[in-house]
Amino acid sequence: MPVSRLISAMLNVKATVAENPVRIMGYVVARRQVDAQALLDSIQAYKHRHRISAPVLLVVHQDLFWNGNSFVFGLARETVGAGVVSTARLGNEYYGRQGSDDDYIDRIAKEGAHEIGHLLGLPHCSDRECVMFKPDTLDELDRKKKVLCPVCREQLDVILAKG
Ligand SMILES: [Zn+2]
Ligand SMILES: [Zn+2]
């Protein structure tokens, strides 16, 4: 998967790809969206059952909502190392634009790296080009580079060095 390679490169951590073993819970018919919290519950239960301590990121095609947010690109639950990313709004087609695999892959990778960054202990960053900046729109996501700013990079290196 090119996405996992990009995420590994952005964060300088190892990543492996697996088929989703978790049942998609939390679908709300009236919204045609999935409650991101319910998915995180499922991942949390799965990790617990299989005694997985490493961060787990689930990538789904369903559109996600959470709390008062009409939608979220992704969500992380740091305390249990579980994260989820939705690809529903990451394709150009969703916005009536010409499709592009490169754009799509870049966006999934940036969102994935962002959520895994949280799982590893990074907070949001005010640098609009940093992976850890919180984007509210596709344009804000696209403005980000596929790299951590120097401050977040150093923070993550300290965290990783502690093991
Ligand atoms: Zn975030
Ligand atoms: Zn940063």
JSON list of C-alpha atoms and ligand atoms in Angstrom, two decimals:
[
{"chain": "A", "resi": 1, "resn": "MET", "atom": "CA", "xyz": [0.00, 0.00, 0.00]},
{"chain": "A", "resi": 2, "resn": "PRO", "atom": "CA", "xyz": [1.48, 3.36, -1.03]},
{"chain": "A", "resi": 3, "resn": "VAL", "atom": "CA", "xyz": [-0.42, 4.99, 1.83]},
{"chain": "A", "resi": 4, "resn": "SER", "atom": "CA", "xyz": [1.39, 3.00, 4.53]},
{"chain": "A", "resi": 5, "resn": "ARG", "atom": "CA", "xyz": [4.76, 3.74, 2.88]},
{"chain": "A", "resi": 6, "resn": "LEU", "atom": "CA", "xyz": [3.97, 7.46, 2.90]},
{"chain": "A", "resi": 7, "resn": "ILE", "atom": "CA", "xyz": [2.85, 7.34, 6.53]},
{"chain": "A", "resi": 8, "resn": "SER", "atom": "CA", "xyz": [6.02, 5.48, 7.52]},
{"chain": "A", "resi": 9, "resn": "ALA", "atom": "CA", "xyz": [8.12, 8.08, 5.74]},
{"chain": "A", "resi": 10, "resn": "MET", "atom": "CA", "xyz": [6.26, 11.03, 7.28]},
{"chain": "A", "resi": 11, "resn": "LEU", "atom": "CA", "xyz": [6.50, 9.80, 10.86]},
{"chain": "A", "resi": 12, "resn": "ASN", "atom": "CA", "xyz": [9.60, 7.62, 10.62]},
{"chain": "A", "resi": 13, "resn": "VAL", "atom": "CA", "xyz": [7.79, 4.66, 12.16]},
{"chain": "A", "resi": 14, "resn": "LYS", "atom": "CA", "xyz": [7.11, 1.17, 10.86]},
{"chain": "A", "resi": 15, "resn": "ALA", "atom": "CA", "xyz": [3.61, 0.42, 9.58]},
{"chain": "A", "resi": 16, "resn": "THR", "atom": "CA", "xyz": [1.94, -2.77, 8.46]},
{"chain": "A", "resi": 17, "resn": "VAL", "atom": "CA", "xyz": [-1.28, -3.15, 6.46]},
{"chain": "A", "resi": 18, "resn": "ALA", "atom": "CA", "xyz": [-4.05, -5.65, 7.17]},
{"chain": "A", "resi": 19, "resn": "GLU", "atom": "CA", "xyz": [-7.61, -6.31, 6.07]},
{"chain": "A", "resi": 20, "resn": "ASN", "atom": "CA", "xyz": [-10.09, -4.64, 8.37]},
{"chain": "A", "resi": 21, "resn": "PRO", "atom": "CA", "xyz": [-11.03, -7.26, 11.02]},
{"chain": "A", "resi": 22, "resn": "VAL", "atom": "CA", "xyz": [-13.52, -4.94, 12.78]},
{"chain": "A", "resi": 23, "resn": "ARG", "atom": "CA", "xyz": [-17.24, -4.88, 12.08]},
{"chain": "A", "resi": 24, "resn": "ILE", "atom": "CA", "xyz": [-18.48, -1.45, 11.03]},
{"chain": "A", "resi": 25, "resn": "MET", "atom": "CA", "xyz": [-20.74, -0.35, 13.90]},
{"chain": "A", "resi": 26, "resn": "GLY", "atom": "CA", "xyz": [-22.54, 2.92, 14.48]},
{"chain": "A", "resi": 27, "resn": "TYR", "atom": "CA", "xyz": [-24.20, 3.49, 11.11]},
{"chain": "A", "resi": 28, "resn": "VAL", "atom": "CA", "xyz": [-26.97, 6.08, 11.41]},
{"chain": "A", "resi": 29, "resn": "VAL", "atom": "CA", "xyz": [-29.46, 5.63, 8.59]},
{"chain": "A", "resi": 30, "resn": "ALA", "atom": "CA", "xyz": [-30.95, 9.13, 8.84]},
{"chain": "A", "resi": 31, "resn": "ARG", "atom": "CA", "xyz": [-27.49, 10.74, 8.43]},
{"chain": "A", "resi": 32, "resn": "ARG", "atom": "CA", "xyz": [-26.07, 8.08, 6.11]},
{"chain": "A", "resi": 33, "resn": "GLN", "atom": "CA", "xyz": [-22.95, 8.37, 8.24]},
{"chain": "A", "resi": 34, "resn": "VAL", "atom": "CA", "xyz": [-21.08, 6.29, 10.79]},
{"chain": "A", "resi": 35, "resn": "ASP", "atom": "CA", "xyz": [-20.49, 7.47, 14.35]},
{"chain": "A", "resi": 36, "resn": "ALA", "atom": "CA", "xyz": [-16.70, 7.62, 14.66]},
{"chain": "A", "resi": 37, "resn": "GLN", "atom": "CA", "xyz": [-16.91, 6.92, 18.40]},
{"chain": "A", "resi": 38, "resn": "ALA", "atom": "CA", "xyz": [-18.66, 3.58, 17.77]},
{"chain": "A", "resi": 39, "resn": "LEU", "atom": "CA", "xyz": [-15.86, 2.58, 15.40]},
{"chain": "A", "resi": 40, "resn": "LEU", "atom": "CA", "xyz": [-13.23, 3.52, 17.96]},
{"chain": "A", "resi": 41, "resn": "ASP", "atom": "CA", "xyz": [-15.14, 1.37, 20.50]},
{"chain": "A", "resi": 42, "resn": "SER", "atom": "CA", "xyz": [-14.89, -1.57, 18.08]},
{"chain": "A", "resi": 43, "resn": "ILE", "atom": "CA", "xyz": [-11.18, -1.06, 17.52]},
{"chain": "A", "resi": 44, "resn": "GLN", "atom": "CA", "xyz": [-10.61, -0.72, 21.25]},
{"chain": "A", "resi": 45, "resn": "ALA", "atom": "CA", "xyz": [-12.45, -4.01, 21.90]},
{"chain": "A", "resi": 46, "resn": "TYR", "atom": "CA", "xyz": [-10.54, -5.74, 19.10]},
{"chain": "A", "resi": 47, "resn": "LYS", "atom": "CA", "xyz": [-7.18, -4.54, 20.42]},
{"chain": "A", "resi": 48, "resn": "HIS", "atom": "CA", "xyz": [-8.09, -5.65, 23.90]},
{"chain": "A", "resi": 49, "resn": "ARG", "atom": "CA", "xyz": [-9.25, -9.10, 22.73]},
{"chain": "A", "resi": 50, "resn": "HIS", "atom": "CA", "xyz": [-6.06, -9.69, 20.77]},
{"chain": "A", "resi": 51, "resn": "ARG", "atom": "CA", "xyz": [-3.75, -7.95, 23.23]},
{"chain": "A", "resi": 52, "resn": "ILE", "atom": "CA", "xyz": [-2.45, -5.49, 20.65]},
{"chain": "A", "resi": 53, "resn": "SER", "atom": "CA", "xyz": [-0.58, -2.60, 22.21]},
{"chain": "A", "resi": 54, "resn": "ALA", "atom": "CA", "xyz": [0.67, -0.84, 19.05]},
{"chain": "A", "resi": 55, "resn": "PRO", "atom": "CA", "xyz": [-1.46, 1.98, 17.59]},
{"chain": "A", "resi": 56, "resn": "VAL", "atom": "CA", "xyz": [-4.16, 0.74, 15.21]},
{"chain": "A", "resi": 57, "resn": "LEU", "atom": "CA", "xyz": [-5.55, 2.94, 12.44]},
{"chain": "A", "resi": 58, "resn": "LEU", "atom": "CA", "xyz": [-8.71, 1.87, 10.64]},
{"chain": "A", "resi": 59, "resn": "VAL", "atom": "CA", "xyz": [-9.38, 3.28, 7.16]},
{"chain": "A", "resi": 60, "resn": "VAL", "atom": "CA", "xyz": [-13.03, 3.16, 6.08]},
{"chain": "A", "resi": 61, "resn": "HIS", "atom": "CA", "xyz": [-14.95, 4.44, 3.07]},
{"chain": "A", "resi": 62, "resn": "GLN", "atom": "CA", "xyz": [-18.02, 5.37, 5.10]},
{"chain": "A", "resi": 63, "resn": "ASP", "atom": "CA", "xyz": [-18.55, 9.04, 5.94]},
{"chain": "A", "resi": 64, "resn": "LEU", "atom": "CA", "xyz": [-17.94, 9.78, 9.64]},
{"chain": "A", "resi": 65, "resn": "PHE", "atom": "CA", "xyz": [-19.47, 12.15, 12.15]},
{"chain": "A", "resi": 66, "resn": "TRP", "atom": "CA", "xyz": [-18.65, 12.80, 15.75]},
{"chain": "A", "resi": 67, "resn": "ASN", "atom": "CA", "xyz": [-20.34, 14.77, 18.50]},
{"chain": "A", "resi": 68, "resn": "GLY", "atom": "CA", "xyz": [-21.54, 18.12, 17.13]},
{"chain": "A", "resi": 69, "resn": "ASN", "atom": "CA", "xyz": [-19.40, 17.84, 13.99]},
{"chain": "A", "resi": 70, "resn": "SER", "atom": "CA", "xyz": [-21.39, 17.31, 10.79]},
{"chain": "A", "resi": 71, "resn": "PHE", "atom": "CA", "xyz": [-18.43, 15.29, 9.55]},
{"chain": "A", "resi": 72, "resn": "VAL", "atom": "CA", "xyz": [-14.85, 14.42, 10.48]},
{"chain": "A", "resi": 73, "resn": "PHE", "atom": "CA", "xyz": [-12.00, 13.29, 8.23]},
{"chain": "A", "resi": 74, "resn": "GLY", "atom": "CA", "xyz": [-10.76, 11.16, 11.10]},
{"chain": "A", "resi": 75, "resn": "LEU", "atom": "CA", "xyz": [-10.66, 10.72, 14.84]},
{"chain": "A", "resi": 76, "resn": "ALA", "atom": "CA", "xyz": [-8.18, 9.32, 17.36]},
{"chain": "A", "resi": 77, "resn": "ARG", "atom": "CA", "xyz": [-8.57, 7.96, 20.87]},
{"chain": "A", "resi": 78, "resn": "GLU", "atom": "CA", "xyz": [-5.11, 8.45, 22.30]},
{"chain": "A", "resi": 79, "resn": "THR", "atom": "CA", "xyz": [-5.74, 6.62, 25.59]},
{"chain": "A", "resi": 80, "resn": "VAL", "atom": "CA", "xyz": [-6.23, 3.27, 23.83]},
{"chain": "A", "resi": 81, "resn": "GLY", "atom": "CA", "xyz": [-4.17, 3.81, 20.67]},
{"chain": "A", "resi": 82, "resn": "ALA", "atom": "CA", "xyz": [-7.11, 3.58, 18.29]},
{"chain": "A", "resi": 83, "resn": "GLY", "atom": "CA", "xyz": [-7.75, 5.81, 15.29]},
{"chain": "A", "resi": 84, "resn": "VAL", "atom": "CA", "xyz": [-10.03, 5.95, 12.27]},
{"chain": "A", "resi": 85, "resn": "VAL", "atom": "CA", "xyz": [-9.86, 7.77, 8.94]},
{"chain": "A", "resi": 86, "resn": "SER", "atom": "CA", "xyz": [-12.64, 8.12, 6.37]},
{"chain": "A", "resi": 87, "resn": "THR", "atom": "CA", "xyz": [-11.89, 8.29, 2.66]},
{"chain": "A", "resi": 88, "resn": "ALA", "atom": "CA", "xyz": [-15.45, 9.48, 1.88]},
{"chain": "A", "resi": 89, "resn": "ARG", "atom": "CA", "xyz": [-14.49, 13.15, 1.46]},
{"chain": "A", "resi": 90, "resn": "LEU", "atom": "CA", "xyz": [-10.89, 12.68, 0.31]},
{"chain": "A", "resi": 91, "resn": "GLY", "atom": "CA", "xyz": [-11.52, 12.09, -3.39]},
{"chain": "A", "resi": 92, "resn": "ASN", "atom": "CA", "xyz": [-11.86, 14.97, -5.88]},
{"chain": "A", "resi": 93, "resn": "GLU", "atom": "CA", "xyz": [-15.07, 13.39, -7.14]},
{"chain": "A", "resi": 94, "resn": "TYR", "atom": "CA", "xyz": [-16.85, 14.20, -3.87]},
{"chain": "A", "resi": 95, "resn": "TYR", "atom": "CA", "xyz": [-16.36, 17.89, -4.72]},
{"chain": "A", "resi": 96, "resn": "GLY", "atom": "CA", "xyz": [-17.30, 17.55, -8.36]},
{"chain": "A", "resi": 97, "resn": "ARG", "atom": "CA", "xyz": [-13.69, 17.78, -9.51]},
{"chain": "A", "resi": 98, "resn": "GLN", "atom": "CA", "xyz": [-11.66, 15.56, -11.82]},
{"chain": "A", "resi": 99, "resn": "GLY", "atom": "CA", "xyz": [-10.49, 12.44, -9.98]},
{"chain": "A", "resi": 100, "resn": "SER", "atom": "CA", "xyz": [-6.81, 11.94, -9.16]},
{"chain": "A", "resi": 101, "resn": "ASP", "atom": "CA", "xyz": [-5.25, 8.87, -7.55]},
{"chain": "A", "resi": 102, "resn": "ASP", "atom": "CA", "xyz": [-2.24, 10.90, -6.42]},
{"chain": "A", "resi": 103, "resn": "ASP", "atom": "CA", "xyz": [-4.42, 13.47, -4.61]},
{"chain": "A", "resi": 104, "resn": "TYR", "atom": "CA", "xyz": [-6.48, 10.68, -3.05]},
{"chain": "A", "resi": 105, "resn": "ILE", "atom": "CA", "xyz": [-3.45, 8.72, -1.80]},
{"chain": "A", "resi": 106, "resn": "ASP", "atom": "CA", "xyz": [-1.74, 11.87, -0.50]},
{"chain": "A", "resi": 107, "resn": "ARG", "atom": "CA", "xyz": [-4.81, 12.87, 1.47]},
{"chain": "A", "resi": 108, "resn": "ILE", "atom": "CA", "xyz": [-5.37, 9.44, 3.04]},
{"chain": "A", "resi": 109, "resn": "ALA", "atom": "CA", "xyz": [-1.69, 9.35, 3.98]},
{"chain": "A", "resi": 110, "resn": "LYS", "atom": "CA", "xyz": [-1.76, 12.85, 5.51]},
{"chain": "A", "resi": 111, "resn": "GLU", "atom": "CA", "xyz": [-4.94, 12.12, 7.48]},
{"chain": "A", "resi": 112, "resn": "GLY", "atom": "CA", "xyz": [-3.60, 8.71, 8.53]},
{"chain": "A", "resi": 113, "resn": "ALA", "atom": "CA", "xyz": [-0.26, 10.15, 9.65]},
{"chain": "A", "resi": 114, "resn": "HIS", "atom": "CA", "xyz": [-2.12, 12.88, 11.54]},
{"chain": "A", "resi": 115, "resn": "GLU", "atom": "CA", "xyz": [-4.22, 10.41, 13.54]},
{"chain": "A", "resi": 116, "resn": "ILE", "atom": "CA", "xyz": [-1.27, 8.09, 14.19]},
{"chain": "A", "resi": 117, "resn": "GLY", "atom": "CA", "xyz": [0.66, 11.18, 15.30]},
{"chain": "A", "resi": 118, "resn": "HIS", "atom": "CA", "xyz": [-2.02, 11.70, 17.95]},
{"chain": "A", "resi": 119, "resn": "LEU", "atom": "CA", "xyz": [-1.81, 8.03, 18.97]},
{"chain": "A", "resi": 120, "resn": "LEU", "atom": "CA", "xyz": [1.93, 8.42, 19.45]},
{"chain": "A", "resi": 121, "resn": "GLY", "atom": "CA", "xyz": [1.32, 11.46, 21.66]},
{"chain": "A", "resi": 122, "resn": "LEU", "atom": "CA", "xyz": [1.47, 14.53, 19.38]},
{"chain": "A", "resi": 123, "resn": "PRO", "atom": "CA", "xyz": [-1.03, 17.37, 19.91]},
{"chain": "A", "resi": 124, "resn": "HIS", "atom": "CA", "xyz": [-2.39, 19.66, 17.20]},
{"chain": "A", "resi": 125, "resn": "CYS", "atom": "CA", "xyz": [0.04, 22.11, 15.65]},
{"chain": "A", "resi": 126, "resn": "SER", "atom": "CA", "xyz": [-0.60, 25.71, 14.53]},
{"chain": "A", "resi": 127, "resn": "ASP", "atom": "CA", "xyz": [1.76, 25.42, 11.53]},
{"chain": "A", "resi": 128, "resn": "ARG", "atom": "CA", "xyz": [-0.64, 25.16, 8.56]},
{"chain": "A", "resi": 129, "resn": "GLU", "atom": "CA", "xyz": [1.84, 23.07, 6.57]},
{"chain": "A", "resi": 130, "resn": "CYS", "atom": "CA", "xyz": [2.51, 20.56, 9.35]},
{"chain": "A", "resi": 131, "resn": "VAL", "atom": "CA", "xyz": [0.94, 17.08, 9.34]},
{"chain": "A", "resi": 132, "resn": "MET", "atom": "CA", "xyz": [-0.39, 17.78, 12.85]},
{"chain": "A", "resi": 133, "resn": "PHE", "atom": "CA", "xyz": [-2.36, 20.87, 11.80]},
{"chain": "A", "resi": 134, "resn": "LYS", "atom": "CA", "xyz": [-6.10, 20.16, 12.12]},
{"chain": "A", "resi": 135, "resn": "PRO", "atom": "CA", "xyz": [-7.76, 20.74, 8.73]},
{"chain": "A", "resi": 136, "resn": "ASP", "atom": "CA", "xyz": [-11.46, 21.62, 8.62]},
{"chain": "A", "resi": 137, "resn": "THR", "atom": "CA", "xyz": [-11.67, 21.65, 4.83]},
{"chain": "A", "resi": 138, "resn": "LEU", "atom": "CA", "xyz": [-10.16, 19.79, 1.90]},
{"chain": "A", "resi": 139, "resn": "ASP", "atom": "CA", "xyz": [-8.18, 22.90, 0.92]},
{"chain": "A", "resi": 140, "resn": "GLU", "atom": "CA", "xyz": [-6.64, 23.04, 4.38]},
{"chain": "A", "resi": 141, "resn": "LEU", "atom": "CA", "xyz": [-5.76, 19.36, 4.10]},
{"chain": "A", "resi": 142, "resn": "ASP", "atom": "CA", "xyz": [-4.20, 19.93, 0.68]},
{"chain": "A", "resi": 143, "resn": "ARG", "atom": "CA", "xyz": [-2.17, 22.88, 1.96]},
{"chain": "A", "resi": 144, "resn": "LYS", "atom": "CA", "xyz": [-0.41, 20.62, 4.45]},
{"chain": "A", "resi": 145, "resn": "LYS", "atom": "CA", "xyz": [2.88, 19.07, 3.40]},
{"chain": "A", "resi": 146, "resn": "LYS", "atom": "CA", "xyz": [3.69, 15.42, 3.87]},
{"chain": "A", "resi": 147, "resn": "VAL", "atom": "CA", "xyz": [6.08, 16.23, 6.65]},
{"chain": "A", "resi": 148, "resn": "LEU", "atom": "CA", "xyz": [6.09, 17.19, 10.32]},
{"chain": "A", "resi": 149, "resn": "CYS", "atom": "CA", "xyz": [7.25, 20.72, 11.19]},
{"chain": "A", "resi": 150, "resn": "PRO", "atom": "CA", "xyz": [10.60, 20.84, 13.07]},
{"chain": "A", "resi": 151, "resn": "VAL", "atom": "CA", "xyz": [8.86, 21.29, 16.44]},
{"chain": "A", "resi": 152, "resn": "CYS", "atom": "CA", "xyz": [6.59, 18.25, 16.02]},
{"chain": "A", "resi": 153, "resn": "ARG", "atom": "CA", "xyz": [9.45, 16.24, 14.49]},
{"chain": "A", "resi": 154, "resn": "GLU", "atom": "CA", "xyz": [11.60, 16.84, 17.53]},
{"chain": "A", "resi": 155, "resn": "GLN", "atom": "CA", "xyz": [8.72, 16.08, 19.88]},
{"chain": "A", "resi": 156, "resn": "LEU", "atom": "CA", "xyz": [8.04, 12.78, 18.12]},
{"chain": "A", "resi": 157, "resn": "ASP", "atom": "CA", "xyz": [11.73, 11.83, 18.06]},
{"chain": "A", "resi": 158, "resn": "VAL", "atom": "CA", "xyz": [11.84, 12.28, 21.84]},
{"chain": "A", "resi": 159, "resn": "ILE", "atom": "CA", "xyz": [8.71, 10.12, 22.23]},
{"chain": "A", "resi": 160, "resn": "LEU", "atom": "CA", "xyz": [10.07, 7.40, 19.92]},
{"chain": "A", "resi": 161, "resn": "ALA", "atom": "CA", "xyz": [13.46, 7.40, 21.64]},
{"chain": "A", "resi": 162, "resn": "LYS", "atom": "CA", "xyz": [11.72, 6.61, 24.94]},
{"chain": "A", "resi": 163, "resn": "GLY", "atom": "CA", "xyz": [10.26, 3.57, 23.18]},
{"chain": "B", "resi": 1, "resn": "ZN", "atom": "ZN", "xyz": [-6.18, 15.91, 15.04]},
{"chain": "B", "resi": 2, "resn": "ZN", "atom": "ZN", "xyz": [3.89, 20.79, 13.78]}
]
